[in-house]
Coordinates of C-alpha atoms in Angstrom, one line a residue:
N190 CA -60.5 42.8 -61.7
P191 CA -60.2 39.1 -60.0
L192 CA -57.3 40.3 -58.1
I193 CA -59.3 42.8 -55.8
S194 CA -62.6 41.4 -56.1
G195 CA -62.4 40.8 -52.7
L196 CA -61.6 43.9 -51.2
Q197 CA -64.0 46.9 -50.6
D198 CA -64.1 50.0 -52.0
G199 CA -63.0 52.7 -49.5
P200 CA -64.2 56.2 -49.0
E201 CA -61.2 58.3 -51.1
D202 CA -58.2 55.7 -50.3
G203 CA -59.4 53.2 -52.8
P204 CA -59.9 49.5 -52.2
V205 CA -59.9 48.1 -48.4
A206 CA -59.0 44.8 -47.2
P207 CA -62.0 42.7 -45.7
M208 CA -62.5 43.4 -41.9
A209 CA -60.8 39.8 -41.2
M210 CA -57.6 41.3 -42.8
Q211 CA -57.4 44.2 -41.3
K212 CA -55.4 45.1 -37.9
P213 CA -56.7 46.0 -34.8
P214 CA -56.5 49.8 -33.8
K215 CA -53.5 50.7 -32.0
S216 CA -55.6 51.2 -28.8
E217 CA -56.8 47.5 -29.0
L218 CA -53.4 46.4 -29.0
S219 CA -52.2 48.6 -26.0
K220 CA -55.2 46.9 -23.7
R221 CA -53.6 43.4 -24.0
K222 CA -51.8 42.6 -21.4
R223 CA -48.0 41.6 -22.2
K224 CA -46.5 39.5 -19.6
K225 CA -43.1 41.0 -18.5
K226 CA -40.0 38.7 -19.3
R227 CA -37.9 38.2 -16.2
G228 CA -34.4 37.1 -16.4
A229 CA -33.7 33.6 -14.4
I230 CA -32.5 33.1 -11.2
I231 CA -29.4 30.7 -11.2
N232 CA -27.7 29.4 -7.8
T233 CA -24.1 28.9 -8.2
A234 CA -23.6 27.8 -4.5
N235 CA -21.8 24.6 -5.6
C236 CA -20.0 26.5 -8.5
K237 CA -16.2 27.6 -8.1
Y238 CA -15.8 28.9 -11.8
D239 CA -16.4 32.7 -11.9
V240 CA -16.9 32.7 -15.8
V241 CA -20.3 31.3 -14.8
R242 CA -21.8 33.8 -12.7
E243 CA -20.3 36.2 -15.6
C244 CA -22.4 34.3 -18.1
A245 CA -25.6 34.5 -16.0
E246 CA -24.9 38.2 -15.4
S247 CA -24.5 39.2 -19.2
L248 CA -27.6 37.2 -19.8
G249 CA -29.3 39.2 -17.2
W250 CA -29.9 36.6 -14.9
D251 CA -30.3 37.4 -11.2
E252 CA -27.9 35.3 -8.5
D253 CA -29.8 33.8 -5.8
P254 CA -28.3 34.4 -2.5
D255 CA -29.0 31.1 -0.5
V256 CA -25.3 29.5 -0.1
S257 CA -26.7 26.1 0.8
G258 CA -28.7 25.7 -2.7
E259 CA -31.7 24.4 -0.6
S260 CA -33.9 27.6 -0.7
G261 CA -35.7 26.4 -4.1
N262 CA -35.6 30.2 -4.9
F263 CA -33.9 29.7 -8.4
N264 CA -34.8 28.6 -12.0
V265 CA -31.2 27.2 -12.2
F266 CA -29.0 25.1 -10.2
W267 CA -25.0 25.0 -11.4
T268 CA -23.0 22.9 -9.6
D269 CA -19.4 21.5 -10.4
T270 CA -20.0 17.9 -8.8
S271 CA -22.2 15.0 -9.9
V272 CA -25.8 15.4 -8.7
L273 CA -27.6 12.7 -6.1
L274 CA -31.3 11.3 -7.6
A275 CA -32.6 12.6 -4.7
R276 CA -31.2 16.2 -5.6
V277 CA -32.9 15.8 -8.9
A278 CA -36.3 14.7 -7.5
R279 CA -36.8 17.7 -5.3
L280 CA -36.4 20.2 -8.4
K281 CA -39.6 21.5 -9.6
N282 CA -41.0 21.7 -12.8
H283 CA -39.7 25.5 -13.7
Q284 CA -36.0 24.3 -12.5
R285 CA -33.2 22.7 -14.0
I286 CA -29.9 21.4 -13.2
N287 CA -26.9 21.4 -15.3
H288 CA -26.1 17.6 -14.6
F289 CA -28.5 14.2 -14.7
P290 CA -28.3 11.4 -11.9
S291 CA -25.5 9.0 -12.8
M292 CA -23.5 11.5 -15.4
H293 CA -20.4 10.3 -14.1
I294 CA -20.7 6.8 -15.8
I295 CA -20.4 8.5 -19.0
C296 CA -18.2 11.2 -18.3
R297 CA -15.4 8.8 -17.3
K298 CA -13.3 7.4 -19.9
N299 CA -13.7 3.7 -18.7
H300 CA -17.3 3.5 -17.8
L301 CA -17.7 5.5 -21.4
G302 CA -16.5 2.6 -23.4
T303 CA -18.2 0.0 -21.3
T304 CA -21.5 1.6 -21.6
L305 CA -20.8 1.8 -25.4
G306 CA -20.0 -1.7 -25.7
K307 CA -23.2 -2.6 -23.9
M308 CA -25.1 -0.5 -26.6
R309 CA -23.2 -1.7 -29.2
K310 CA -24.8 -5.3 -28.3

């Protein structure tokens, strides 16, 4: 039969898939090291809204106990105010912040209108 030509005959169970198509035994799978997925660490030192903390907790994130926000022991830095470029420049590759520099320029209606007008030209 051409459909099973690539299959080998097994001892009692009938055709057996070629070795490349077979799954490794469970003992080999359990030997592989699996990286444990950890929750993020969020710093809410500059956040006055409890809903941010509640959402982070529901996601399984831990809160950074540093109230100054300068420890650097966080993955996410949540702030209610604008962010200076120097603050963003100090972030490490694995860290994120909920704002970007000069965000106030597009967040205020008059600045947004000016910026959109410049883009249109």
